[in-house]
Amino acid sequence: MPSNAVFNIFQDSKGFMWFATNAGLTRYDGFEYKTYTSPAQTSTPGSSIVEDKYGRIWYENFDGYIYYVQNDSLHAFLQNDPIQYLPITLTETHLFAFQKKGIDVYDLKTLNRIATKSFPHKIVEFSGSSQNNSYFIESDVLYKLDEKMILSSTNFFKIKNTALKQLYVHNHKIYIVSKLNKTKLVYVFDENLKHLYTIPIKEPEFIQGLNFTDSLVWVHTPQGSHAYHDDKTKTGLYKTLFKEKSISCVKKDRQNNYWFSSPNEGVFMAPNLNNIVSAQQNLLPNKIVAAKQGFLIATKKGEICLYDSLLNFKSIINKQIDNSEIYYLNFDSTSNDLFYSSKGFTQAPQLNFQNCNVFQTAIKEITRLDGAYYAIAASGYCGLATFNNEKENISVWKNYFTNHIKVEVPNTSSILEGVRGKSVAYNKQKNTIYFATNIGLFKCTPSSTQEIKFNEAPFYASKIVFYNNIIYALSTKGDLYTITNETNFTQLNTKNNIKNFDIKFIKQYNKKLIVIASGYAYLYDLDTEHLSKIDVNINAYEVNDVLLKNNTLLLLTNSGIIKADINNSIVKKEKAILQITNLSANGKSININESTNLPYNQNDITIRFSVLDFGTSTENNVFYKVNNDPWKKVSNETRLIEFASLKPGTYSIQFKINETITASTVHFKIITPFWQSIWFMILCFLLALALGFTYYRWQLNKLRNKNKLLEDKNRLLNEKIELEHNLNKSVLKSITLKTLLSMVCCIKNLTGNYVFYLRKLKIIL
């Protein structure tokens, strides 16, 4: 909690708890607190909290300025300067704000001011509203302003001595009380300002507020909260809670928990008002027994305390010299002897601590067998003990005891040696003792000792109880079994919807078995085999011991003693609710209530959620699944789910609490980038095809041109050859014989081979 100064409590339609504190408006979801502030605030402390039909949470500070929470942020409401702090008056469609010139009326949907009701007020004492009307008190006149802006009033208080009046509206009725409680009355009116009846409230002298639950009017004072019947046929105080504390508000939530706020000590939460927690000052209660004088409680500091039958502390009747913890306590109603274990084992006969018998052995449990002997489970051995020699002759255990006397521990004998005894139970009809030890479970008669095995293996129990021929055994792993015929084991955890390995200890009282698990206390009827869950939130406590007397269950914890009426403590709780509080992409919040299309590069998704489950000890496991994927468990240490670099596509995320699928879902779509879209791929394909075709045509044309060039080249070459051939012929024809003979002579002179050239010349010619 950000502040111990808490002035008001509110639960919204989603199930969140809101607190008006000295640090501002604070929301609580059972996991963490979140305080809403704004730079525009004139100050943070305030009191009035309401919710409109649009889901906005409204808050007013003590300066009279109004703020509202929307989209998980606190916003300042645009208003004229207020005249003072007056609780927010909010109807179905309008908000009314008091200012110097009158009453400003705002449209709740648009938050625009639509009218100002002129009203020449002097001192407006208090205000309130119902679904359709606004109410306020000014100069001892009670006014009503309806949705049509029609003002009506009553002068009922003109002749009353009711200075500093407070006004509260509940269940179509208006309640008026003086802050100083001058008249010792609460005045009740109907919606049309007709006086109905009064409620006498004589006890409180200074009233800090009124609230309403269970047909009760709660009057909060610096000396606790006082509940009165809200019925003109019933009068008087119903109950007072927290007498030593200053209380400012009470709120009953959807799960029937009661929240009490204090202006100096924070918030108290009571899952059931039928259960009372009694603080024990500096005592640390550890073990409890019922005695003729009342209750005897042993502490972790070695004290034995006497309480009366109403559990009022009387005195400390004994104390260990070294303050060593008393970890076992047993009162024998037959002999009125008290047995307890601390450093050694002590018998206080007739509660006479001046004449105690002390044994230097650690006895874990003792049970009476008959008038002479007890069975004991101790560290090092299990056996018999006697504290009454006069009746030894009539016991079936006399011979066994005599033959197995344990010399080092007077008045005891050994049945099982070298074991660490944990628990002992007795079947009187068959004269059979059952011992739970560190090496297994044993049954012992005056003539024999046998081990009771489970599936041919030793069975390890921390506590055993015998009733109606059935052994009830709590295994060292935390499972409860019944053992019939000393051979048939049946596990009761699963059968009774208790988690496996979850039971801490059991204790028998007559026909009832008290079962303490990690979060609940259960009452098991040994005759009917019916298990009832007792609505006691023990998750926050370490339960040291329990006692059942009549219809009251007492649970000893380090924080005090819890008194639970078992007839009125079975309360059905509404199931946990999962609420999505924030959805963000790449750190930017997006609308939870709308299907959202996100760009491809906003694909880091964060989901924040709350599990709203107050006043229960159930551990809620949260699972989620994306589209049709398997369910995945969220760590209980966080309220955050993160998805990194999601691929483009449509996503639907479902949630479930334990095995129940919730209505909360998250839908969003990550848009595929254009270059991954089908149309873009088709376009690229067509473009590539066009480019390929163009390239093909270009290459084809290039090849054709090349071929054409080659053809032209060949043609020109042929033409050249032909031209040269024709030219040669014409030249040769023009050469005279004389010239040829001259040429031949030259050749002959040069080479001497003129015949070859003559032959060539012949061919040419």
XYZ file of N, CA, C and O in Angstrom, residues 318-419:
408
model
N 2.585 -21.040 34.138
C 3.900 -21.673 34.224
C 4.765 -21.172 33.080
O 4.260 -20.759 32.035
N 6.077 -21.214 33.285
C 6.992 -20.747 32.248
C 8.292 -21.509 32.343
O 8.827 -21.720 33.441
N 8.792 -21.942 31.175
C 10.076 -22.610 31.124
C 11.186 -21.630 31.526
O 11.178 -20.464 31.103
N 12.124 -22.120 32.302
C 13.193 -21.246 32.786
C 14.013 -20.684 31.630
O 14.405 -19.510 31.636
N 14.274 -21.533 30.619
C 15.115 -21.090 29.502
C 14.303 -20.617 28.296
O 14.851 -20.454 27.203
N 12.998 -20.420 28.501
C 12.102 -19.949 27.429
C 12.047 -20.893 26.237
O 11.741 -20.477 25.116
N 12.344 -22.163 26.437
C 12.319 -23.116 25.326
C 10.891 -23.404 24.893
O 9.955 -23.453 25.706
N 10.721 -23.579 23.607
C 9.400 -23.776 23.006
C 8.726 -25.049 23.528
O 9.357 -26.099 23.649
N 7.440 -24.942 23.807
C 6.627 -26.115 24.136
C 5.968 -26.574 22.837
O 5.126 -25.873 22.278
N 6.378 -27.740 22.342
C 5.924 -28.193 21.035
C 4.856 -29.284 21.117
O 4.301 -29.693 20.097
N 4.564 -29.778 22.313
C 3.488 -30.766 22.469
C 2.759 -30.498 23.776
O 3.386 -30.218 24.807
N 1.424 -30.573 23.727
C 0.589 -30.296 24.895
C -0.600 -31.236 24.882
O -1.263 -31.407 23.856
N -0.842 -31.885 26.039
C -1.958 -32.830 26.136
C -2.560 -32.737 27.536
O -1.833 -32.753 28.535
N -3.889 -32.636 27.588
C -4.582 -32.608 28.880
C -5.441 -33.858 28.997
O -6.281 -34.141 28.138
N -5.201 -34.610 30.045
C -5.949 -35.837 30.308
C -7.157 -35.483 31.173
O -7.012 -35.202 32.375
N -8.338 -35.464 30.559
C -9.541 -35.073 31.293
C -9.938 -36.092 32.344
O -10.710 -35.780 33.260
N -9.423 -37.316 32.224
C -9.741 -38.341 33.227
C -8.989 -38.087 34.530
O -9.564 -38.131 35.621
N -7.699 -37.820 34.410
C -6.881 -37.613 35.607
C -6.623 -36.148 35.923
O -6.068 -35.830 36.977
N -7.011 -35.252 34.984
C -6.721 -33.821 35.098
C -5.219 -33.535 35.104
O -4.776 -32.511 35.624
N -4.451 -34.450 34.518
C -3.015 -34.240 34.393
C -2.710 -33.523 33.079
O -3.378 -33.740 32.057
N -1.695 -32.685 33.129
C -1.239 -31.988 31.930
C 0.124 -32.548 31.539
O 1.023 -32.667 32.377
N 0.267 -32.890 30.265
C 1.530 -33.389 29.733
C 2.033 -32.397 28.673
O 1.250 -31.924 27.843
N 3.308 -32.119 28.705
C 3.855 -31.262 27.658
C 5.316 -31.597 27.423
O 6.021 -32.113 28.300
N 5.771 -31.309 26.211
C 7.151 -31.580 25.808
C 7.833 -30.284 25.420
O 7.287 -29.470 24.668
N 9.025 -30.116 25.972
C 9.874 -29.003 25.592
C 11.294 -29.542 25.517
O 11.609 -30.283 24.592
N 12.126 -29.219 26.466
C 13.395 -29.923 26.616
C 13.145 -31.049 27.609
O 13.296 -30.887 28.808
N 12.713 -32.176 27.092
C 12.246 -33.264 27.944
C 10.728 -33.289 27.986
O 10.038 -32.503 27.324
N 10.207 -34.206 28.776
C 8.756 -34.422 28.870
C 8.336 -34.210 30.322
O 8.998 -34.687 31.253
N 7.230 -33.482 30.507
C 6.789 -33.113 31.848
C 5.354 -33.541 32.077
O 4.492 -33.348 31.212
N 5.089 -34.114 33.271
C 3.734 -34.386 33.734
C 3.451 -33.464 34.911
O 4.199 -33.426 35.888
N 2.366 -32.678 34.782
C 1.926 -31.817 35.882
C 0.637 -32.402 36.443
O -0.451 -32.165 35.920
N 0.719 -33.236 37.498
C -0.486 -33.870 38.024
C -1.465 -32.848 38.595
O -1.078 -31.967 39.353
N -2.705 -32.972 38.158
C -3.756 -32.059 38.622
C -3.372 -30.587 38.389
O -3.768 -29.707 39.156
N -2.596 -30.349 37.333
C -2.104 -29.003 37.001
C -1.254 -28.408 38.119
O -1.171 -27.183 38.262
N -0.646 -29.290 38.883
C 0.223 -28.839 39.967
C 1.654 -28.749 39.442
O 2.363 -29.748 39.348
N 2.069 -27.545 39.105
C 3.398 -27.355 38.522
C 4.504 -27.369 39.578
O 5.679 -27.347 39.238
N 4.110 -27.415 40.846
C 5.099 -27.519 41.900
C 5.506 -28.961 42.148
O 6.494 -29.220 42.837
N 4.737 -29.892 41.606
C 4.992 -31.317 41.851
C 5.088 -32.071 40.522
O 4.482 -33.122 40.344
N 5.828 -31.527 39.600
C 5.916 -32.097 38.255
C 6.856 -33.294 38.218
O 7.819 -33.380 38.997
N 6.562 -34.207 37.328
C 7.467 -35.308 37.005
C 8.113 -34.996 35.653
O 7.412 -34.821 34.653
N 9.432 -34.943 35.641
C 10.155 -34.575 34.426
C 10.947 -35.774 33.939
O 11.648 -36.425 34.726
N 10.841 -36.085 32.646
C 11.534 -37.221 32.041
C 12.443 -36.697 30.939
O 12.029 -35.876 30.111
N 13.654 -37.179 30.936
C 14.628 -36.717 29.951
C 14.496 -37.508 28.647
O 15.390 -38.227 28.217
N 13.346 -37.389 28.058
C 13.098 -37.993 26.755
C 12.146 -37.100 25.977
O 11.336 -36.373 26.570
N 12.259 -37.141 24.679
C 11.431 -36.276 23.830
C 10.206 -37.052 23.375
O 10.258 -37.801 22.393
N 9.110 -36.905 24.118
C 7.866 -37.597 23.765
C 7.074 -36.732 22.794
O 6.795 -35.564 23.059
N 6.721 -37.309 21.659
C 6.005 -36.588 20.606
C 4.491 -36.675 20.775
O 3.766 -35.757 20.387
N 4.024 -37.807 21.325
C 2.578 -37.948 21.516
C 2.316 -39.017 22.575
O 3.075 -39.988 22.705
N 1.250 -38.815 23.322
C 0.858 -39.750 24.369
C -0.652 -39.954 24.297
O -1.393 -39.015 23.992
N -1.102 -41.195 24.517
C -2.537 -41.474 24.537
C -2.827 -42.484 25.633
O -2.041 -43.408 25.890
N -3.958 -42.301 26.305
C -4.329 -43.191 27.411
C -4.812 -44.531 26.868
O -5.617 -44.583 25.936
N -4.314 -45.626 27.513
C -4.768 -46.974 27.182
C -5.854 -47.434 28.143
O -6.896 -47.948 27.731
N -5.602 -47.259 29.432
C -6.563 -47.660 30.462
C -6.274 -46.843 31.710
O -5.608 -45.806 31.633
N -6.742 -47.327 32.859
C -6.540 -46.579 34.087
C -5.118 -46.550 34.569
O -4.773 -45.744 35.447
N -4.247 -47.410 34.014
C -2.882 -47.498 34.513
C -1.831 -47.049 33.515
O -0.806 -46.483 33.901
N -2.040 -47.299 32.226
C -0.965 -47.126 31.254
C -1.342 -46.162 30.119
O -2.508 -45.998 29.754
N -0.270 -45.576 29.568
C -0.340 -44.740 28.378
C 0.587 -45.340 27.324
O 1.579 -45.995 27.662
N 0.261 -45.108 26.076
C 1.181 -45.428 24.984
C 1.883 -44.136 24.577
O 1.244 -43.073 24.478
N 3.183 -44.225 24.343
C 3.956 -43.030 24.015
C 4.770 -43.261 22.746
O 5.262 -44.355 22.493
N 4.872 -42.206 21.926
C 5.763 -42.182 20.767
C 6.847 -41.162 21.074
O 6.553 -39.979 21.291
N 8.088 -41.617 21.140
C 9.180 -40.747 21.558
C 10.370 -40.894 20.618
O 10.441 -41.816 19.802
N 11.288 -39.963 20.749
C 12.522 -40.058 19.971
C 13.399 -41.144 20.582
O 13.782 -41.057 21.751
N 13.704 -42.181 19.802
C 14.535 -43.277 20.269
C 13.782 -44.556 20.539
O 14.342 -45.649 20.449
N 12.504 -44.438 20.838
C 11.721 -45.649 21.105
C 10.234 -45.313 21.137
O 9.830 -44.143 21.243
N 9.402 -46.360 21.076
C 7.965 -46.270 21.301
C 7.607 -47.325 22.350
O 8.153 -48.448 22.318
N 6.706 -46.985 23.259
C 6.399 -47.964 24.296
C 5.266 -47.537 25.190
O 4.311 -46.878 24.766
N 5.375 -47.909 26.475
C 4.337 -47.676 27.467
C 4.877 -46.792 28.582
O 6.093 -46.733 28.817
N 3.967 -46.138 29.274
C 4.318 -45.340 30.449
C 3.199 -45.470 31.461
O 2.027 -45.680 31.090
N 3.550 -45.340 32.717
C 2.535 -45.383 33.769
C 2.806 -44.281 34.771
O 3.955 -43.962 35.078
N 1.721 -43.691 35.243
C 1.825 -42.649 36.259
C 0.883 -42.936 37.425
O 0.663 -42.095 38.276
N 0.306 -44.174 37.411
C -0.653 -44.549 38.444
C -0.447 -46.011 38.788
O -1.044 -46.895 38.194
N 0.404 -46.289 39.748
C 0.745 -47.665 40.098
C -0.398 -48.409 40.782
O -0.411 -49.635 40.831
N -1.359 -47.671 41.286
C -2.430 -48.313 42.041
C -3.313 -49.184 41.170
O -3.935 -50.132 41.646
N -3.416 -48.904 39.875
C -4.327 -49.641 39.005
C -3.600 -50.590 38.057
O -4.171 -51.058 37.090
N -2.349 -50.858 38.319
C -1.589 -51.708 37.409
C -2.151 -53.120 37.312
O -2.095 -53.751 36.269
N -2.698 -53.651 38.381
C -3.127 -55.054 38.412
C -4.288 -55.353 37.472
O -4.516 -56.500 37.111
N -5.038 -54.327 37.054
C -6.217 -54.594 36.231
C -5.940 -54.376 34.744
O -6.851 -54.468 33.928
N -4.710 -54.094 34.368
C -4.400 -53.774 32.982
C -3.895 -54.993 32.227
O -3.087 -55.777 32.743
N -4.329 -55.128 30.960
C -3.837 -56.209 30.096
C -2.395 -55.952 29.685
O -1.726 -56.845 29.140
N -1.901 -54.757 29.917
C -0.555 -54.396 29.507
C 0.460 -54.541 30.641
O 1.641 -54.235 30.457
N 0.013 -55.040 31.814
C 0.894 -55.114 32.971
C 2.115 -55.992 32.693
O 3.257 -55.598 32.932
N 1.878 -57.211 32.216
C 2.993 -58.136 31.990
C 3.973 -57.591 30.957
O 5.198 -57.707 31.120
N 3.441 -57.047 29.872
C 4.332 -56.517 28.836
C 5.172 -55.388 29.412
O 6.376 -55.302 29.169
N 4.530 -54.511 30.168
C 5.252 -53.384 30.744
C 6.360 -53.875 31.684
O 7.496 -53.400 31.633
N 6.011 -54.859 32.538
C 6.974 -55.377 33.523
C 8.167 -56.025 32.841
O 9.321 -55.886 33.287
N 7.930 -56.723 31.740
C 9.004 -57.454 31.058
C 9.871 -56.580 30.163
O 10.919 -57.043 29.690
N 9.437 -55.361 29.902
C 10.201 -54.509 28.970
C 10.481 -53.127 29.565
O 10.525 -52.126 28.846
N 10.668 -53.062 30.847
C 10.918 -51.785 31.505
C 12.190 -51.140 30.947
O 13.213 -51.806 30.759
N 12.073 -49.860 30.705
C 13.218 -49.090 30.195
C 13.866 -48.413 31.401
O 13.366 -47.420 31.932
N 14.999 -48.955 31.831
C 15.619 -48.538 33.077
C 16.030 -47.066 33.040
O 15.845 -46.323 34.012
N 16.569 -46.618 31.893
C 17.095 -45.254 31.818
C 16.001 -44.184 31.824
O 16.282 -43.006 32.041
N 14.744 -44.591 31.537
C 13.624 -43.646 31.588
C 12.596 -44.208 32.560
O 11.854 -45.137 32.218
N 12.531 -43.707 33.777
C 11.634 -44.265 34.790
C 10.171 -44.273 34.330
O 9.734 -43.405 33.565
N 9.437 -45.273 34.802
C 8.000 -45.408 34.550
C 7.661 -45.679 33.089
O 6.518 -45.479 32.678
N 8.628 -46.131 32.299
C 8.348 -46.430 30.897
C 8.915 -47.797 30.528
O 9.818 -48.315 31.191
N 8.359 -48.361 29.468
C 8.887 -49.601 28.897
C 8.934 -49.448 27.387
O 8.254 -48.589 26.815
N 9.725 -50.301 26.758
C 9.958 -50.173 25.320
C 9.249 -51.280 24.545
O 9.306 -52.448 24.927
N 8.572 -50.874 23.457
C 8.007 -51.839 22.517
C 8.823 -51.849 21.228
O 9.165 -52.903 20.698
N 9.139 -50.666 20.716
C 9.972 -50.526 19.521
C 11.203 -49.721 19.906
O 11.094 -48.571 20.358
N 12.383 -50.305 19.761
C 13.630 -49.626 20.107
C 14.325 -49.108 18.842
O 14.180 -49.683 17.767
N 15.085 -48.041 19.012
C 15.886 -47.513 17.914
C 15.064 -46.870 16.811
O 15.496 -46.854 15.652
N 13.902 -46.342 17.146
C 13.051 -45.679 16.155
C 12.749 -44.263 16.632
O 12.897 -43.942 17.821
